[in-house]
Short mmCIF file of C-alpha atoms and ligand atoms in Angstrom, two decimals:
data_model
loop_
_atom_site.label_atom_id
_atom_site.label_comp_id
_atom_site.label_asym_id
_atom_site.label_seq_id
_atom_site.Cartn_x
_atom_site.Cartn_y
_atom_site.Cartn_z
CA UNK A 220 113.55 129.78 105.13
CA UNK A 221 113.40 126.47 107.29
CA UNK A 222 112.67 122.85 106.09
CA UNK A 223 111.14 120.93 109.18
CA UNK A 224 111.46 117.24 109.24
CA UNK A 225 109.09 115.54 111.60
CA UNK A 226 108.93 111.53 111.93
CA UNK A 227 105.45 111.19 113.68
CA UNK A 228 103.44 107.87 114.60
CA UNK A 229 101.17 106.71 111.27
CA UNK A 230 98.03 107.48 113.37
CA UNK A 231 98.95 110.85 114.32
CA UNK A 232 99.56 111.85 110.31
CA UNK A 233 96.40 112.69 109.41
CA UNK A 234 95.51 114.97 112.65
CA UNK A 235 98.41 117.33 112.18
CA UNK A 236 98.64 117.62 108.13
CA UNK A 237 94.99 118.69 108.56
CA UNK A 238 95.63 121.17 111.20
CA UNK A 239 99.23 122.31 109.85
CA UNK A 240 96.78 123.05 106.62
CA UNK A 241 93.95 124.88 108.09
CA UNK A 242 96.97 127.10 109.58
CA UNK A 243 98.46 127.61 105.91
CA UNK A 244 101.51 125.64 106.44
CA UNK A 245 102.24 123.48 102.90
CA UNK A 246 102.57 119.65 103.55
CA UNK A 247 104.28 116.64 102.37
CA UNK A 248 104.13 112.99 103.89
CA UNK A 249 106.64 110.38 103.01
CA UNK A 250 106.20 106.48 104.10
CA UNK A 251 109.37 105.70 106.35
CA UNK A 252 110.78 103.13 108.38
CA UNK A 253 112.26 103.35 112.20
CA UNK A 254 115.67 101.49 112.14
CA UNK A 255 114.99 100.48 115.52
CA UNK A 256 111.65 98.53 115.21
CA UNK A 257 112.06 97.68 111.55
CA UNK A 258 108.49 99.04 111.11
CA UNK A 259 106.31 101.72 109.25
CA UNK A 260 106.12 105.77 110.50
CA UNK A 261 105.67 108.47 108.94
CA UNK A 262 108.01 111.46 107.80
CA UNK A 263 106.51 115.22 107.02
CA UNK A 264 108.40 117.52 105.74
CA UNK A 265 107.28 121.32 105.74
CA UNK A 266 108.73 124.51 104.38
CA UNK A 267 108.52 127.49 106.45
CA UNK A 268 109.49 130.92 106.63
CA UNK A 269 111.50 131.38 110.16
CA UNK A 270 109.71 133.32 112.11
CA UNK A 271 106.57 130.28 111.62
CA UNK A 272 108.83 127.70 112.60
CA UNK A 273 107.55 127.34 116.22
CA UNK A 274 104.19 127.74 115.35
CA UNK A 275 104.68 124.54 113.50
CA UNK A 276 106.24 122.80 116.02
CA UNK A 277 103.41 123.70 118.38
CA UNK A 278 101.31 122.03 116.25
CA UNK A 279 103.05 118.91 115.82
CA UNK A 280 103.92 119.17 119.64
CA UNK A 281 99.69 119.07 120.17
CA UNK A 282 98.90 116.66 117.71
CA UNK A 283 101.48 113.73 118.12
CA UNK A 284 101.75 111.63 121.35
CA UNK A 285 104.31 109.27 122.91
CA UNK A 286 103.08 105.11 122.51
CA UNK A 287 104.79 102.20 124.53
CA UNK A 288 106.14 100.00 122.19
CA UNK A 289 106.96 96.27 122.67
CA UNK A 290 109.59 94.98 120.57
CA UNK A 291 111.88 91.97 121.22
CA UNK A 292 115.57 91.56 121.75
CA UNK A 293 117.77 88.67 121.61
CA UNK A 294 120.07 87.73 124.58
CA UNK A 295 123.29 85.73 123.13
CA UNK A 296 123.58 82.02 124.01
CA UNK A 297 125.55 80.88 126.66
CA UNK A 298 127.09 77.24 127.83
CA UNK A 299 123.67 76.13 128.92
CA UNK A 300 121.61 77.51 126.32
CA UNK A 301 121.80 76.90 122.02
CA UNK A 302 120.88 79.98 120.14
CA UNK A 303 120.14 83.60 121.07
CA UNK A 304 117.01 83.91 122.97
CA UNK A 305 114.11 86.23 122.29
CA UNK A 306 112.69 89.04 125.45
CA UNK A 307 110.49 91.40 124.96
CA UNK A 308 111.98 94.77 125.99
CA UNK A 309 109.14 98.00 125.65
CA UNK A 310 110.09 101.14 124.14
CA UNK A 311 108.46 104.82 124.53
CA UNK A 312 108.53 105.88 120.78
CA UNK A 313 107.18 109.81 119.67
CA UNK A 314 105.58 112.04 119.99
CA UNK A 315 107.80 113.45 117.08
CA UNK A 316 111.68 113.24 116.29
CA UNK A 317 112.25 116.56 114.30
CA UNK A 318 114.93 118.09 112.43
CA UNK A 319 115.07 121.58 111.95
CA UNK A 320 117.48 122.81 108.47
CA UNK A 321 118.42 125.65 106.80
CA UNK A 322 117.00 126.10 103.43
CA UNK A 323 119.56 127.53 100.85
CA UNK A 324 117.20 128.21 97.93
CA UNK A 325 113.45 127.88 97.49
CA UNK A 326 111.80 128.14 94.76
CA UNK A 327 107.97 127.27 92.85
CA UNK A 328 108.30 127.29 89.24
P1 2BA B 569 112.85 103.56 115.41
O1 2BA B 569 114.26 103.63 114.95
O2 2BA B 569 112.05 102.37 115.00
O3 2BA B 569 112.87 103.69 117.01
C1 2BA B 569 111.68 103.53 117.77
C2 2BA B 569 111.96 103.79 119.25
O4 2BA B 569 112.86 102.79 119.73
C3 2BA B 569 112.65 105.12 119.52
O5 2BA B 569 111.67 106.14 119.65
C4 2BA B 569 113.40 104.84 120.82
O6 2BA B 569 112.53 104.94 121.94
C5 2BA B 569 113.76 103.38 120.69
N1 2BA B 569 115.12 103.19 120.16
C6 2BA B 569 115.62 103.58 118.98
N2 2BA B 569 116.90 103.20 118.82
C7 2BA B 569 117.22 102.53 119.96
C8 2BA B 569 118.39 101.85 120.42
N3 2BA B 569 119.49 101.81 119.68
N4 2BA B 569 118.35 101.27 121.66
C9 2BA B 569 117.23 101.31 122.41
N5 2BA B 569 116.08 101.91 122.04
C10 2BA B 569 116.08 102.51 120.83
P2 2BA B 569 112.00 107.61 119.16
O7 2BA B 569 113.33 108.05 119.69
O8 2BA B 569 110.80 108.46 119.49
O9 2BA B 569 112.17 107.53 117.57
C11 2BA B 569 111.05 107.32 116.72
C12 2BA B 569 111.54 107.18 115.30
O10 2BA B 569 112.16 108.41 114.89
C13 2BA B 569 112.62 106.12 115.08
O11 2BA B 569 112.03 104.84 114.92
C14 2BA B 569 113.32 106.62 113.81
O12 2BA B 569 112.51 106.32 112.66
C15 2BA B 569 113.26 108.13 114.02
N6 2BA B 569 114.48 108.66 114.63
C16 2BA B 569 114.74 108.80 115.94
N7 2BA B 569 115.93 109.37 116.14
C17 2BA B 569 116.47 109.58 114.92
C18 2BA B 569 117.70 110.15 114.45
N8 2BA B 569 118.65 110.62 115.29
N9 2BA B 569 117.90 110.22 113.10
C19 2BA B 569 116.98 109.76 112.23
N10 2BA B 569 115.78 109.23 112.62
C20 2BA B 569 115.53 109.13 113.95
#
């Protein structure tokens, strides 16, 4: 058995749970935070026999897209300038990050 981790975009959450259910796959959604941008995504985690495993990631291939991102960066001062100054810099963030483990034990009781 597999345990996929997939960090999706919020608005992408509800699309694939829904369709990852409909195809029998079991769900569970956690509220996360990128490092990067300091702000909210979303983390599913699904257990899945191995031989499902890229049926899954099909799924979360289809339903999660890539967004441009604008966050801002500072530039460090120099000897004309006090204080680090902010520029926006644009990032390409998704469609998924996913992690792929090995499940030791697995059990409902
Ligand atoms: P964040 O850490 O908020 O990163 C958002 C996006 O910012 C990243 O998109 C990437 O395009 C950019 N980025 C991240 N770190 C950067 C850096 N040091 N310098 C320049 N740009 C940087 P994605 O790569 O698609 O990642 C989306 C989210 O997936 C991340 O949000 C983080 O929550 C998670 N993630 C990505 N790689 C990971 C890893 N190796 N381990 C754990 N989580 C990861």
């Amino acid at each position: 058995m597999k345990l996929i981790f997939a960090i999706i975009h919020d608005e992408d959450a509800h699309g694939v749970m829904d369709e990852l259910n409909k195809k029998g796959f079991g769900v569970t959604k956690l509220a996360s935070t990128g490092g990067f941008l300091k702000s909210g995504n979303t983390t599913i985690f699904i257990g899945v026999e191995e031989e499902k495993v890229d049926e899954a990631l099909s799924i979360i291939e289809k339903k999660c897209k890539s967004r441009k991102q604008v966050t801002t960066a500072n530039l460090p001062p120099t000897n004309i300038t006090e204080g680090y100054i902010p520029y926006p810099i644009e990032v390409t963030v998704g469609g998924a990050t996913i992690f792929v483990l090995d499940v030791d034990r697995f059990e409902k009781i």
